Amino acid sequence: MTHNFHGIVPVMITPFDDNDRIDWDGYARLIEWYIDNGCHGLFAVCQSSEMLFLTLEERTELASFTVKQVKGRVPVVASGHISESMDDQKAELRAMAETGVDAVVLVTNRLASAEEDATVFRSRMQDLLGAIPADMTLGLYECPAPYRRLLTDDEVRWCAESGRFAFLKDVSCDLDHIRRRLALVENTPLAINNANAAIAWPFLQAGGHGFSGVMNNFHPDLYRWLYDHGKAHPELAAELDTFLVLSAMSESLGYPKLAKHFHRRIGTFANVHSRAVPHDITERHWAVETILDHIVTGADRFRSKIARA
């Protein structure tokens, strides 16, 4: 494995134009924004990317474009197997492996339905592994849609000891649970990256490997500061953590379209269109733009504090 996939890794959003096509110029600017704000890697083609609403061609184009735009500055990982059929999933994963990404990410809920047990999961996992190039670095993603399929301790241990997997994007949202996983993967190649902002800072304090939550689409530089410098500035880190946790409560206000409203206001791209969230979030969630005002102002206030620290 050429990368350890630790650090701040945003789940990327997909900008669309007025004709419901991917806005490639806007997407290029988004990639540069992530990198300029200190992200250690990029997770292209995921739930935030609206992968369930993208064709296979669009998913592979997103991954390929990201790799070409990044030019090796940070590692790029991508998922995108969304089908029910295992044969279709194999085709999707092989296509993603050919895009040049640094790791292909397996979605845990694609390997067993909510009614199927661990035996089915393990069998399908081994079947998929046989269909992916043996030298391809892999990741794991407990994507919450269409349902959340958390790995068992035995499954985490098996994946860690197999040597095939570089990271797990954990969505347990439970600090004790994720701490136990850190112990399970100790001295293996498998990193545990938390997706939940509410436990992001205590998880990093506990030795967690990184943060891969949706709020990296708003202020990844602040999470990067926590990752790099939080332990040296405990009082400021605690204050920043409170702001980040409260800001993350806005996710329920129509994400990922909410993130597109944010990027429109900072000039990354012009259109807030979303296939996953077709409704107008400003009509359904009153004062949402005012909430964004406070998030932007609060983030800038902490940037000033960090500069003086």
Short mmCIF file of N, CA, C and O in Angstrom, two decimals, residues 151-260:
data_model
loop_
_atom_site.label_atom_id
_atom_site.label_comp_id
_atom_site.label_asym_id
_atom_site.label_seq_id
_atom_site.Cartn_x
_atom_site.Cartn_y
_atom_site.Cartn_z
N LEU A 151 -20.05 -3.38 10.49
CA LEU A 151 -19.26 -4.60 10.57
C LEU A 151 -19.23 -5.11 12.01
O LEU A 151 -19.18 -4.32 12.95
N THR A 152 -19.23 -6.41 12.17
CA THR A 152 -19.04 -7.01 13.49
C THR A 152 -17.56 -6.93 13.86
O THR A 152 -16.69 -6.69 13.00
N ASP A 153 -17.26 -7.16 15.12
CA ASP A 153 -15.86 -7.18 15.54
C ASP A 153 -15.07 -8.23 14.78
O ASP A 153 -13.92 -7.99 14.37
N ASP A 154 -15.65 -9.40 14.58
CA ASP A 154 -14.96 -10.46 13.85
C ASP A 154 -14.69 -10.04 12.41
O ASP A 154 -13.62 -10.36 11.85
N GLU A 155 -15.63 -9.35 11.80
CA GLU A 155 -15.45 -8.90 10.42
C GLU A 155 -14.38 -7.83 10.33
O GLU A 155 -13.57 -7.82 9.39
N VAL A 156 -14.37 -6.91 11.28
CA VAL A 156 -13.32 -5.89 11.30
C VAL A 156 -11.95 -6.55 11.45
O VAL A 156 -11.00 -6.22 10.73
N ARG A 157 -11.86 -7.50 12.37
CA ARG A 157 -10.58 -8.19 12.60
C ARG A 157 -10.15 -8.95 11.35
O ARG A 157 -8.97 -8.92 10.96
N TRP A 158 -11.08 -9.63 10.70
CA TRP A 158 -10.75 -10.40 9.49
C TRP A 158 -10.26 -9.47 8.38
O TRP A 158 -9.25 -9.76 7.72
N CYS A 159 -10.95 -8.35 8.17
CA CYS A 159 -10.54 -7.41 7.13
C CYS A 159 -9.17 -6.81 7.44
O CYS A 159 -8.33 -6.64 6.55
N ALA A 160 -8.94 -6.50 8.72
CA ALA A 160 -7.66 -5.92 9.11
C ALA A 160 -6.52 -6.91 8.89
O ALA A 160 -5.45 -6.55 8.36
N GLU A 161 -6.73 -8.16 9.26
CA GLU A 161 -5.67 -9.17 9.16
C GLU A 161 -5.47 -9.69 7.75
O GLU A 161 -4.44 -10.30 7.45
N SER A 162 -6.44 -9.44 6.86
CA SER A 162 -6.30 -9.90 5.48
C SER A 162 -5.20 -9.15 4.73
O SER A 162 -4.64 -9.67 3.75
N GLY A 163 -4.92 -7.92 5.16
CA GLY A 163 -3.91 -7.12 4.48
C GLY A 163 -4.40 -6.44 3.21
O GLY A 163 -3.64 -5.70 2.58
N ARG A 164 -5.66 -6.65 2.84
CA ARG A 164 -6.19 -6.06 1.61
C ARG A 164 -6.76 -4.67 1.81
O ARG A 164 -6.91 -3.91 0.86
N PHE A 165 -7.11 -4.32 3.06
CA PHE A 165 -7.87 -3.11 3.31
C PHE A 165 -7.04 -2.05 4.02
O PHE A 165 -6.35 -2.32 5.00
N ALA A 166 -7.15 -0.80 3.50
CA ALA A 166 -6.36 0.31 4.04
C ALA A 166 -7.14 1.14 5.04
O ALA A 166 -6.54 1.77 5.91
N PHE A 167 -8.46 1.19 4.92
CA PHE A 167 -9.23 2.02 5.85
C PHE A 167 -10.68 1.58 5.89
O PHE A 167 -11.19 0.94 4.98
N LEU A 168 -11.33 1.94 6.99
CA LEU A 168 -12.77 1.77 7.18
C LEU A 168 -13.36 3.12 7.51
O LEU A 168 -12.93 3.78 8.46
N LYS A 169 -14.35 3.55 6.72
CA LYS A 169 -15.12 4.75 7.05
C LYS A 169 -16.24 4.32 7.99
O LYS A 169 -17.23 3.75 7.57
N ASP A 170 -16.03 4.59 9.26
CA ASP A 170 -16.91 4.13 10.33
C ASP A 170 -18.10 5.06 10.50
O ASP A 170 -17.94 6.28 10.60
N VAL A 171 -19.31 4.51 10.53
CA VAL A 171 -20.50 5.32 10.78
C VAL A 171 -21.27 4.82 12.00
O VAL A 171 -22.47 5.02 12.13
N SER A 172 -20.55 4.19 12.93
CA SER A 172 -21.21 3.71 14.15
C SER A 172 -21.71 4.88 15.00
O SER A 172 -22.69 4.74 15.74
N CYS A 173 -21.02 6.03 14.92
CA CYS A 173 -21.40 7.23 15.68
C CYS A 173 -21.40 6.97 17.18
O CYS A 173 -22.13 7.61 17.93
N ASP A 174 -20.56 6.04 17.61
CA ASP A 174 -20.49 5.65 19.02
C ASP A 174 -19.02 5.60 19.42
O ASP A 174 -18.25 4.79 18.89
N LEU A 175 -18.64 6.46 20.35
CA LEU A 175 -17.23 6.58 20.70
C LEU A 175 -16.66 5.30 21.29
O LEU A 175 -15.55 4.88 20.94
N ASP A 176 -17.38 4.65 22.19
CA ASP A 176 -16.88 3.41 22.78
C ASP A 176 -16.71 2.33 21.70
O ASP A 176 -15.74 1.58 21.71
N HIS A 177 -17.67 2.25 20.79
CA HIS A 177 -17.63 1.26 19.71
C HIS A 177 -16.40 1.47 18.83
O HIS A 177 -15.67 0.53 18.50
N ILE A 178 -16.17 2.71 18.46
CA ILE A 178 -15.07 2.99 17.54
C ILE A 178 -13.71 2.88 18.23
O ILE A 178 -12.72 2.51 17.61
N ARG A 179 -13.68 3.16 19.52
CA ARG A 179 -12.44 2.92 20.27
C ARG A 179 -12.10 1.44 20.29
O ARG A 179 -10.92 1.05 20.19
N ARG A 180 -13.12 0.59 20.44
CA ARG A 180 -12.87 -0.85 20.43
C ARG A 180 -12.31 -1.27 19.07
O ARG A 180 -11.42 -2.13 18.99
N ARG A 181 -12.80 -0.65 18.02
CA ARG A 181 -12.29 -0.97 16.69
C ARG A 181 -10.82 -0.57 16.54
O ARG A 181 -10.05 -1.26 15.87
N LEU A 182 -10.43 0.54 17.16
CA LEU A 182 -9.02 0.93 17.12
C LEU A 182 -8.14 -0.17 17.71
O LEU A 182 -7.06 -0.46 17.19
N ALA A 183 -8.59 -0.78 18.78
CA ALA A 183 -7.83 -1.86 19.40
C ALA A 183 -7.79 -3.09 18.49
O ALA A 183 -6.76 -3.77 18.39
N LEU A 184 -8.88 -3.35 17.79
CA LEU A 184 -8.95 -4.51 16.91
C LEU A 184 -7.98 -4.41 15.74
O LEU A 184 -7.47 -5.42 15.27
N VAL A 185 -7.73 -3.19 15.25
CA VAL A 185 -6.91 -3.03 14.04
C VAL A 185 -5.46 -2.66 14.37
O VAL A 185 -4.66 -2.44 13.45
N GLU A 186 -5.13 -2.62 15.65
CA GLU A 186 -3.77 -2.23 16.04
C GLU A 186 -2.75 -3.15 15.38
O GLU A 186 -2.93 -4.37 15.30
N ASN A 187 -1.69 -2.55 14.84
CA ASN A 187 -0.60 -3.27 14.17
C ASN A 187 -1.04 -3.95 12.87
O ASN A 187 -0.43 -4.93 12.45
N THR A 188 -2.10 -3.42 12.24
CA THR A 188 -2.52 -3.89 10.92
C THR A 188 -2.57 -2.69 9.99
O THR A 188 -2.49 -1.53 10.43
N PRO A 189 -2.72 -2.90 8.68
CA PRO A 189 -2.79 -1.77 7.75
C PRO A 189 -4.10 -1.00 7.79
O PRO A 189 -4.20 0.07 7.17
N LEU A 190 -5.12 -1.52 8.50
CA LEU A 190 -6.46 -0.93 8.44
C LEU A 190 -6.57 0.28 9.36
O LEU A 190 -6.43 0.17 10.58
N ALA A 191 -6.85 1.45 8.77
CA ALA A 191 -7.10 2.67 9.53
C ALA A 191 -8.60 2.81 9.77
O ALA A 191 -9.41 2.40 8.94
N ILE A 192 -8.95 3.42 10.88
CA ILE A 192 -10.36 3.70 11.18
C ILE A 192 -10.57 5.21 11.07
O ILE A 192 -9.97 5.98 11.83
N ASN A 193 -11.41 5.61 10.13
CA ASN A 193 -11.74 7.02 9.94
C ASN A 193 -13.20 7.25 10.32
O ASN A 193 -14.10 6.66 9.72
N ASN A 194 -13.41 8.10 11.28
CA ASN A 194 -14.74 8.38 11.80
C ASN A 194 -15.51 9.33 10.88
O ASN A 194 -14.93 10.25 10.29
N ALA A 195 -16.82 9.12 10.76
CA ALA A 195 -17.66 9.97 9.91
C ALA A 195 -18.54 10.93 10.69
O ALA A 195 -19.21 11.77 10.08
N ASN A 196 -18.52 10.85 12.02
CA ASN A 196 -19.48 11.60 12.83
C ASN A 196 -18.82 12.78 13.53
O ASN A 196 -17.91 12.61 14.33
N ALA A 197 -19.32 14.00 13.25
CA ALA A 197 -18.71 15.21 13.80
C ALA A 197 -18.85 15.29 15.31
O ALA A 197 -18.00 15.88 15.99
N ALA A 198 -19.90 14.70 15.87
CA ALA A 198 -20.14 14.80 17.31
C ALA A 198 -19.03 14.14 18.13
O ALA A 198 -18.78 14.54 19.28
N ILE A 199 -18.35 13.16 17.54
CA ILE A 199 -17.28 12.47 18.28
C ILE A 199 -15.92 12.64 17.59
O ILE A 199 -14.96 11.96 17.94
N ALA A 200 -15.83 13.57 16.64
CA ALA A 200 -14.60 13.71 15.85
C ALA A 200 -13.39 14.02 16.73
O ALA A 200 -12.34 13.37 16.61
N TRP A 201 -13.51 15.02 17.61
CA TRP A 201 -12.36 15.41 18.42
C TRP A 201 -12.03 14.36 19.48
O TRP A 201 -10.85 13.96 19.59
N PRO A 202 -12.96 13.85 20.28
CA PRO A 202 -12.57 12.81 21.24
C PRO A 202 -12.02 11.56 20.56
O PRO A 202 -11.17 10.88 21.12
N PHE A 203 -12.49 11.26 19.36
CA PHE A 203 -11.94 10.11 18.65
C PHE A 203 -10.48 10.36 18.27
O PHE A 203 -9.62 9.47 18.43
N LEU A 204 -10.17 11.54 17.77
CA LEU A 204 -8.78 11.86 17.45
C LEU A 204 -7.92 11.84 18.71
O LEU A 204 -6.78 11.36 18.69
N GLN A 205 -8.47 12.33 19.82
CA GLN A 205 -7.73 12.30 21.08
C GLN A 205 -7.43 10.87 21.52
O GLN A 205 -6.41 10.61 22.17
N ALA A 206 -8.31 9.95 21.16
CA ALA A 206 -8.15 8.54 21.53
C ALA A 206 -7.21 7.80 20.58
O ALA A 206 -7.04 6.58 20.72
N GLY A 207 -6.62 8.51 19.64
CA GLY A 207 -5.71 7.86 18.69
C GLY A 207 -6.35 7.50 17.38
O GLY A 207 -5.76 6.74 16.59
N GLY A 208 -7.56 8.02 17.12
CA GLY A 208 -8.23 7.75 15.86
C GLY A 208 -7.42 8.23 14.66
O GLY A 208 -6.66 9.19 14.77
N HIS A 209 -7.63 7.57 13.54
CA HIS A 209 -6.78 7.81 12.39
C HIS A 209 -7.22 8.97 11.51
O HIS A 209 -6.41 9.49 10.72
N GLY A 210 -8.49 9.38 11.59
CA GLY A 210 -8.91 10.49 10.75
C GLY A 210 -10.39 10.79 10.84
O GLY A 210 -11.14 10.11 11.55
N PHE A 211 -10.78 11.83 10.10
CA PHE A 211 -12.17 12.26 10.05
C PHE A 211 -12.61 12.34 8.60
O PHE A 211 -11.97 12.99 7.77
N SER A 212 -13.72 11.66 8.30
CA SER A 212 -14.24 11.62 6.92
C SER A 212 -15.73 11.92 6.94
O SER A 212 -16.53 11.18 6.36
N GLY A 213 -16.10 13.03 7.60
CA GLY A 213 -17.50 13.40 7.72
C GLY A 213 -17.92 14.44 6.71
O GLY A 213 -17.10 15.08 6.06
N VAL A 214 -19.23 14.65 6.62
CA VAL A 214 -19.79 15.56 5.61
C VAL A 214 -19.40 17.00 5.87
O VAL A 214 -19.37 17.81 4.93
N MET A 215 -19.09 17.37 7.12
CA MET A 215 -18.76 18.76 7.40
C MET A 215 -17.40 19.16 6.86
O MET A 215 -17.05 20.35 6.88
N ASN A 216 -16.65 18.22 6.33
CA ASN A 216 -15.45 18.57 5.58
C ASN A 216 -15.78 19.32 4.29
O ASN A 216 -14.89 19.84 3.62
N ASN A 217 -17.06 19.36 3.94
CA ASN A 217 -17.48 20.16 2.79
C ASN A 217 -17.71 21.62 3.16
O ASN A 217 -18.05 22.43 2.28
N PHE A 218 -17.53 21.97 4.43
CA PHE A 218 -17.73 23.34 4.89
C PHE A 218 -16.45 23.96 5.46
O PHE A 218 -16.09 25.07 5.09
N HIS A 219 -15.77 23.26 6.34
CA HIS A 219 -14.57 23.82 6.96
C HIS A 219 -13.55 22.71 7.27
O HIS A 219 -13.22 22.48 8.45
N PRO A 220 -13.02 22.07 6.24
CA PRO A 220 -12.04 21.00 6.49
C PRO A 220 -10.76 21.52 7.14
O PRO A 220 -10.07 20.76 7.83
N ASP A 221 -10.44 22.79 6.91
CA ASP A 221 -9.23 23.35 7.50
C ASP A 221 -9.29 23.35 9.03
O ASP A 221 -8.26 23.20 9.69
N LEU A 222 -10.50 23.51 9.58
CA LEU A 222 -10.63 23.50 11.04
C LEU A 222 -10.43 22.09 11.60
O LEU A 222 -9.82 21.91 12.67
N TYR A 223 -10.94 21.09 10.90
CA TYR A 223 -10.68 19.71 11.32
C TYR A 223 -9.19 19.38 11.15
O TYR A 223 -8.62 18.65 11.97
N ARG A 224 -8.58 19.92 10.10
CA ARG A 224 -7.15 19.68 9.90
C ARG A 224 -6.35 20.28 11.07
O ARG A 224 -5.39 19.68 11.55
N TRP A 225 -6.77 21.47 11.54
CA TRP A 225 -6.06 22.06 12.69
C TRP A 225 -6.21 21.18 13.92
O TRP A 225 -5.24 20.96 14.66
N LEU A 226 -7.42 20.68 14.16
CA LEU A 226 -7.61 19.77 15.30
C LEU A 226 -6.69 18.56 15.17
O LEU A 226 -6.06 18.13 16.15
N TYR A 227 -6.64 18.00 13.97
CA TYR A 227 -5.83 16.81 13.73
C TYR A 227 -4.34 17.08 13.99
O TYR A 227 -3.65 16.28 14.62
N ASP A 228 -3.87 18.24 13.53
CA ASP A 228 -2.44 18.56 13.63
C ASP A 228 -2.06 19.18 14.96
O ASP A 228 -0.97 18.90 15.49
N HIS A 229 -2.91 20.05 15.51
CA HIS A 229 -2.48 20.91 16.62
C HIS A 229 -3.40 20.89 17.84
O HIS A 229 -3.10 21.54 18.84
N GLY A 230 -4.52 20.19 17.76
CA GLY A 230 -5.49 20.25 18.85
C GLY A 230 -4.93 19.86 20.20
O GLY A 230 -5.21 20.51 21.21
N LYS A 231 -4.12 18.82 20.24
CA LYS A 231 -3.60 18.34 21.53
C LYS A 231 -2.67 19.36 22.18
O LYS A 231 -2.55 19.40 23.41
N ALA A 232 -2.02 20.19 21.38
CA ALA A 232 -1.12 21.21 21.93
C ALA A 232 -1.87 22.44 22.42
O ALA A 232 -1.29 23.28 23.12
N HIS A 233 -3.15 22.56 22.06
CA HIS A 233 -3.96 23.71 22.45
C HIS A 233 -5.31 23.21 22.96
O HIS A 233 -6.34 23.42 22.33
N PRO A 234 -5.33 22.55 24.11
CA PRO A 234 -6.55 21.86 24.56
C PRO A 234 -7.74 22.78 24.78
O PRO A 234 -8.88 22.39 24.49
N GLU A 235 -7.53 23.99 25.30
CA GLU A 235 -8.67 24.87 25.56
C GLU A 235 -9.29 25.36 24.26
O GLU A 235 -10.52 25.35 24.11
N LEU A 236 -8.47 25.78 23.32
CA LEU A 236 -8.99 26.23 22.02
C LEU A 236 -9.61 25.06 21.28
O LEU A 236 -10.66 25.21 20.63
N ALA A 237 -9.01 23.88 21.37
CA ALA A 237 -9.56 22.69 20.71
C ALA A 237 -10.95 22.35 21.26
O ALA A 237 -11.86 22.02 20.49
N ALA A 238 -11.12 22.47 22.57
CA ALA A 238 -12.43 22.18 23.17
C ALA A 238 -13.46 23.19 22.73
O ALA A 238 -14.62 22.84 22.44
N GLU A 239 -13.07 24.45 22.64
CA GLU A 239 -13.99 25.50 22.18
C GLU A 239 -14.36 25.28 20.72
O GLU A 239 -15.53 25.40 20.34
N LEU A 240 -13.37 24.97 19.90
CA LEU A 240 -13.62 24.71 18.48
C LEU A 240 -14.51 23.48 18.31
O LEU A 240 -15.42 23.47 17.47
N ASP A 241 -14.27 22.46 19.11
CA ASP A 241 -15.06 21.24 19.02
C ASP A 241 -16.55 21.54 19.24
O ASP A 241 -17.41 21.02 18.52
N THR A 242 -16.87 22.38 20.20
CA THR A 242 -18.27 22.75 20.44
C THR A 242 -18.88 23.40 19.21
O THR A 242 -20.00 23.07 18.80
N PHE A 243 -18.15 24.33 18.60
CA PHE A 243 -18.64 24.98 17.38
C PHE A 243 -18.85 23.95 16.27
O PHE A 243 -19.88 23.96 15.57
N LEU A 244 -17.91 23.05 16.08
CA LEU A 244 -18.01 22.07 15.00
C LEU A 244 -19.18 21.12 15.21
O LEU A 244 -19.89 20.78 14.26
N VAL A 245 -19.41 20.71 16.44
CA VAL A 245 -20.52 19.80 16.73
C VAL A 245 -21.85 20.49 16.45
O VAL A 245 -22.75 19.93 15.81
N LEU A 246 -22.00 21.73 16.92
CA LEU A 246 -23.25 22.45 16.70
C LEU A 246 -23.46 22.76 15.22
O LEU A 246 -24.58 22.66 14.71
N SER A 247 -22.40 23.10 14.51
CA SER A 247 -22.51 23.35 13.07
C SER A 247 -22.99 22.11 12.34
O SER A 247 -23.78 22.19 11.39
N ALA A 248 -22.51 20.96 12.78
CA ALA A 248 -22.86 19.71 12.11
C ALA A 248 -24.33 19.35 12.22
O ALA A 248 -24.84 18.55 11.42
N MET A 249 -25.04 19.95 13.16
CA MET A 249 -26.47 19.69 13.28
C MET A 249 -27.23 20.21 12.06
O MET A 249 -28.37 19.82 11.81
N SER A 250 -26.60 21.07 11.26
CA SER A 250 -27.24 21.59 10.05
C SER A 250 -27.35 20.54 8.95
O SER A 250 -28.07 20.75 7.96
N GLU A 251 -26.66 19.41 9.10
CA GLU A 251 -26.71 18.37 8.07
C GLU A 251 -28.14 17.94 7.75
O GLU A 251 -28.46 17.59 6.60
N SER A 252 -29.01 18.00 8.74
CA SER A 252 -30.39 17.56 8.54
C SER A 252 -31.21 18.54 7.69
O SER A 252 -32.34 18.23 7.31
N LEU A 253 -30.63 19.68 7.36
CA LEU A 253 -31.36 20.71 6.62
C LEU A 253 -31.15 20.58 5.12
O LEU A 253 -30.95 21.56 4.40
N GLY A 254 -31.20 19.34 4.63
CA GLY A 254 -31.15 19.13 3.19
C GLY A 254 -29.78 18.89 2.60
O GLY A 254 -29.50 19.27 1.46
N TYR A 255 -28.87 18.26 3.35
CA TYR A 255 -27.57 17.88 2.81
C TYR A 255 -27.77 16.75 1.79
O TYR A 255 -28.61 15.88 2.00
N PRO A 256 -27.06 16.72 0.64
CA PRO A 256 -25.90 17.56 0.29
C PRO A 256 -26.23 18.89 -0.38
O PRO A 256 -25.31 19.67 -0.66
N LYS A 257 -27.51 19.16 -0.63
CA LYS A 257 -27.84 20.45 -1.24
C LYS A 257 -27.39 21.60 -0.35
O LYS A 257 -26.99 22.66 -0.84
N LEU A 258 -27.43 21.41 0.97
CA LEU A 258 -26.98 22.45 1.88
C LEU A 258 -25.52 22.83 1.58
O LEU A 258 -25.17 24.02 1.57
N ALA A 259 -24.68 21.83 1.35
CA ALA A 259 -23.28 22.11 1.03
C ALA A 259 -23.15 22.85 -0.29
O ALA A 259 -22.23 23.66 -0.47
N LYS A 260 -24.06 22.59 -1.21
CA LYS A 260 -24.02 23.30 -2.49
C LYS A 260 -24.42 24.77 -2.32
O LYS A 260 -23.86 25.65 -2.99
#
